[in-house]
CSV table of C-alpha atoms in Angstrom, one decimal:
chain,number,residue,atom,x,y,z
I,1,MET,CA,-0.1,0.0,0.1
I,2,SER,CA,1.4,3.4,-0.9
I,3,ALA,CA,1.8,6.3,1.5
I,4,ALA,CA,-0.9,8.1,-0.2
I,5,THR,CA,-3.4,5.2,0.0
I,6,ALA,CA,-2.7,4.6,3.6
I,7,VAL,CA,-3.2,8.1,4.6
I,8,LEU,CA,-6.5,8.1,2.7
I,9,ALA,CA,-7.7,5.1,4.3
I,10,ALA,CA,-6.8,6.3,7.6
I,11,ARG,CA,-8.8,9.4,7.1
I,12,ARG,CA,-11.7,7.4,5.9
I,13,LEU,CA,-11.5,5.2,9.0
I,14,LEU,CA,-11.2,8.2,11.3
I,15,LEU,CA,-14.4,9.6,9.8
I,16,ALA,CA,-16.2,6.2,9.8
I,17,GLY,CA,-15.3,5.0,13.3
I,18,GLY,CA,-12.7,7.0,15.1
I,19,ALA,CA,-9.3,6.2,16.5
I,20,ALA,CA,-10.5,2.7,17.7
I,21,ALA,CA,-11.1,1.6,14.1
I,22,LEU,CA,-7.8,3.1,13.0
I,23,ALA,CA,-5.9,1.2,15.6
I,24,LEU,CA,-7.6,-2.1,14.5
I,25,ALA,CA,-7.0,-1.4,10.9
I,26,TRP,CA,-3.3,-1.5,11.3
I,27,LEU,CA,-3.1,-4.6,13.5
I,28,PRO,CA,-2.2,-7.5,11.2
I,29,ALA,CA,-4.9,-10.0,10.1
I,30,HIS,CA,-3.6,-12.8,12.5
I,31,ALA,CA,-4.1,-10.4,15.6
I,32,LEU,CA,-7.8,-10.7,15.4
I,33,GLY,CA,-9.7,-13.9,16.2
I,34,LEU,CA,-8.5,-17.5,16.7
I,35,PRO,CA,-5.1,-18.1,15.3
I,36,SER,CA,-4.9,-19.8,11.9
I,37,ALA,CA,-3.1,-22.9,13.0
I,38,TYR,CA,-6.4,-24.1,14.6
I,39,GLY,CA,-8.3,-24.1,11.4
I,40,ALA,CA,-11.2,-22.5,12.7
I,41,MET,CA,-14.5,-21.8,10.9
I,42,VAL,CA,-15.0,-18.0,11.0
I,43,ILE,CA,-18.5,-16.7,11.0
I,44,GLU,CA,-18.9,-13.0,10.9
I,45,PRO,CA,-22.3,-11.5,11.9
I,46,THR,CA,-24.8,-10.3,9.5
I,47,GLY,CA,-27.6,-7.4,10.1
I,48,LEU,CA,-25.2,-4.9,11.7
I,49,PRO,CA,-25.5,-2.4,13.2
I,50,GLN,CA,-29.1,-3.2,14.6
I,51,ARG,CA,-28.5,-6.8,15.0
I,52,ALA,CA,-25.6,-9.2,14.9
I,53,GLU,CA,-26.8,-12.5,13.7
I,54,PHE,CA,-24.4,-15.5,13.9
I,55,ASP,CA,-25.6,-18.5,11.5
I,56,LEU,CA,-24.3,-21.6,12.9
I,57,SER,CA,-26.1,-23.7,10.5
I,58,ALA,CA,-22.9,-24.7,8.5
I,59,ALA,CA,-20.9,-25.4,11.5
I,60,VAL,CA,-23.5,-27.6,13.1
I,61,GLN,CA,-24.0,-29.6,9.7
I,62,ARG,CA,-20.2,-30.0,9.6
I,63,ALA,CA,-19.8,-31.2,13.1
I,64,LYS,CA,-22.5,-33.7,12.5
I,65,ARG,CA,-20.8,-34.9,9.2
I,66,ASP,CA,-17.3,-35.0,10.7
I,67,ASN,CA,-18.3,-36.5,14.1
I,68,LYS,CA,-17.0,-33.5,16.0
I,69,ARG,CA,-17.9,-31.6,19.1
I,70,LEU,CA,-18.3,-27.7,18.8
I,71,TYR,CA,-15.9,-25.2,20.5
I,72,LEU,CA,-17.7,-21.9,19.9
I,73,TYR,CA,-15.6,-19.0,20.7
I,74,LEU,CA,-17.3,-15.6,20.7
I,75,GLY,CA,-14.7,-13.0,20.7
I,76,ALA,CA,-14.7,-9.1,20.1
I,77,ASN,CA,-12.3,-7.3,17.8
I,78,ASP,CA,-11.8,-4.7,20.3
I,79,CYS,CA,-11.5,-6.9,23.4
I,80,ARG,CA,-8.1,-7.0,25.2
I,81,TYR,CA,-9.0,-10.2,27.1
I,82,CYS,CA,-9.8,-11.9,23.8
I,83,ARG,CA,-6.5,-10.7,22.3
I,84,ASN,CA,-4.7,-12.3,25.4
I,85,TYR,CA,-6.6,-15.5,24.9
I,86,GLU,CA,-5.8,-15.7,21.3
I,87,ALA,CA,-2.1,-14.9,22.0
I,88,PHE,CA,-2.1,-17.8,24.6
I,89,LEU,CA,-3.4,-20.0,21.9
I,90,ALA,CA,-1.0,-18.8,19.3
I,91,GLU,CA,2.0,-19.3,21.7
I,92,ASN,CA,0.9,-22.9,22.6
I,93,ALA,CA,-0.4,-24.0,19.2
I,94,LYS,CA,2.1,-26.8,19.0
I,95,GLU,CA,0.9,-28.4,22.1
I,96,LEU,CA,-2.8,-27.7,21.9
I,97,THR,CA,-3.7,-28.1,18.2
I,98,PRO,CA,-3.7,-31.9,18.2
I,99,TYR,CA,-6.1,-32.0,21.0
I,100,PHE,CA,-8.5,-29.5,19.3
I,101,ALA,CA,-8.2,-31.3,15.9
I,102,ARG,CA,-9.0,-34.5,17.1
I,103,ASP,CA,-12.4,-33.8,18.9
I,104,TYR,CA,-13.3,-30.3,18.0
I,105,LEU,CA,-14.7,-28.0,15.3
I,106,LEU,CA,-13.5,-24.5,16.3
I,107,VAL,CA,-16.0,-21.7,15.4
I,108,ASP,CA,-14.9,-18.3,15.7
I,109,LEU,CA,-17.7,-16.0,16.1
I,110,ARG,CA,-16.2,-12.4,15.5
I,111,SER,CA,-18.1,-9.7,17.3
I,112,SER,CA,-17.3,-6.3,18.6
I,113,LEU,CA,-17.6,-4.7,22.2
I,114,THR,CA,-20.3,-2.4,20.5
I,115,VAL,CA,-22.6,-5.3,20.0
I,116,LEU,CA,-24.8,-5.5,23.0
I,117,ALA,CA,-26.5,-8.7,24.4
I,118,THR,CA,-30.0,-7.5,23.2
I,119,ALA,CA,-28.6,-7.3,19.5
I,120,LEU,CA,-26.7,-10.6,19.4
I,121,VAL,CA,-28.6,-13.5,17.8
I,122,ILE,CA,-27.6,-17.0,17.3
I,123,LYS,CA,-29.2,-18.9,14.2
I,124,VAL,CA,-29.3,-22.6,13.4
I,125,GLY,CA,-31.4,-23.6,10.4
I,126,GLU,CA,-34.8,-21.8,10.7
I,127,ARG,CA,-34.3,-21.3,14.3
I,128,SER,CA,-33.2,-17.9,16.0
I,129,TRP,CA,-32.3,-17.2,19.5
I,130,SER,CA,-31.4,-14.0,21.2
I,131,TYR,CA,-28.2,-14.3,23.3
I,132,THR,CA,-30.1,-15.0,26.6
I,133,GLU,CA,-32.4,-17.3,24.8
I,134,PHE,CA,-29.6,-19.3,23.5
I,135,GLN,CA,-27.8,-19.4,26.7
I,136,ARG,CA,-31.0,-20.7,28.3
I,137,ALA,CA,-31.7,-23.3,25.3
I,138,ILE,CA,-28.1,-24.9,25.8
I,139,GLY,CA,-28.5,-25.0,29.6
I,140,ASP,CA,-25.6,-22.3,30.1
I,141,GLU,CA,-25.8,-21.7,33.9
I,142,ARG,CA,-23.6,-18.5,33.6
I,143,ALA,CA,-25.1,-15.0,34.3
I,144,ARG,CA,-27.0,-13.7,31.2
I,145,MET,CA,-24.7,-10.9,30.6
I,146,LEU,CA,-22.7,-10.8,27.6
I,147,VAL,CA,-19.0,-11.2,28.5
I,148,TYR,CA,-16.1,-11.5,26.0
I,149,PRO,CA,-14.5,-13.8,25.4
I,150,THR,CA,-17.1,-16.5,25.8
I,151,VAL,CA,-16.5,-20.1,25.0
I,152,TRP,CA,-19.1,-22.9,24.8
I,153,LEU,CA,-18.4,-26.7,24.4
I,154,LEU,CA,-21.4,-28.2,22.6
I,155,ASN,CA,-22.0,-31.5,20.8
I,156,ALA,CA,-23.4,-31.3,17.3
I,157,ASP,CA,-26.9,-31.3,18.6
I,158,LEU,CA,-26.0,-28.2,20.6
I,159,LYS,CA,-26.1,-29.9,24.0
I,160,PRO,CA,-23.7,-28.5,26.4
I,161,LEU,CA,-20.6,-30.7,27.5
I,162,LEU,CA,-19.1,-28.6,30.1
I,163,GLN,CA,-20.0,-25.3,31.9
I,164,MET,CA,-17.6,-22.9,30.9
I,165,PRO,CA,-16.1,-19.7,32.6
I,166,SER,CA,-15.9,-16.7,30.6
I,167,GLY,CA,-14.2,-13.3,30.5
I,168,ALA,CA,-10.5,-12.3,31.8
I,169,GLY,CA,-8.4,-14.9,33.2
I,170,THR,CA,-9.8,-18.0,31.4
I,171,PHE,CA,-7.7,-20.9,30.4
I,172,GLN,CA,-4.5,-19.3,31.0
I,173,THR,CA,-2.3,-22.5,31.1
I,174,VAL,CA,-1.9,-25.3,28.7
I,175,ALA,CA,-2.9,-27.6,31.6
I,176,GLU,CA,-6.2,-25.6,32.1
I,177,GLN,CA,-7.0,-25.7,28.4
I,178,LEU,CA,-6.4,-29.6,28.1
I,179,GLU,CA,-8.7,-30.1,31.1
I,180,ILE,CA,-11.5,-28.2,29.2
I,181,LEU,CA,-10.9,-30.0,26.1
I,182,ARG,CA,-11.0,-33.4,27.9
I,183,LEU,CA,-14.2,-32.2,29.5
I,184,GLU,CA,-12.7,-32.5,33.2
I,185,GLN,CA,-14.4,-30.4,35.8
């Protein structure tokens, strides 16, 4: 990208979304979302800005076809705790990817801190749930508040396999991550 093109892009970003958008635009692509080594299925929301709908239909079909569990990761592009968890995964990919690959289809739901729980929608087939309805439907016992990052471990029928922690400080060691993947509580 030429310097003139970069300046023009920066001006457009500042006008469109301010300094936060500008900062995110300069991050390398691998800095956002789950590291590529994990082969995650990335799902971007549709319906923005009024609604952030994540359609899990293809992920559920693939998990059933491949006989895999779902590791649903809801991260925000502007969430420092998400970046920390993603950095942890990147740093430990050699140790962790074999465990993920064997049993899980990783699904990277890419959101933003500006998306409120009231606007977040999960869809599978013809069925759509609000964030709190989805939590209730899968038996998630955590508070109904939207916290980033959030991880759900589900079977291909969307039944929970393990109640998961969320937010800052989650799965900060390889041993903790492996316990989760092995469904040990």
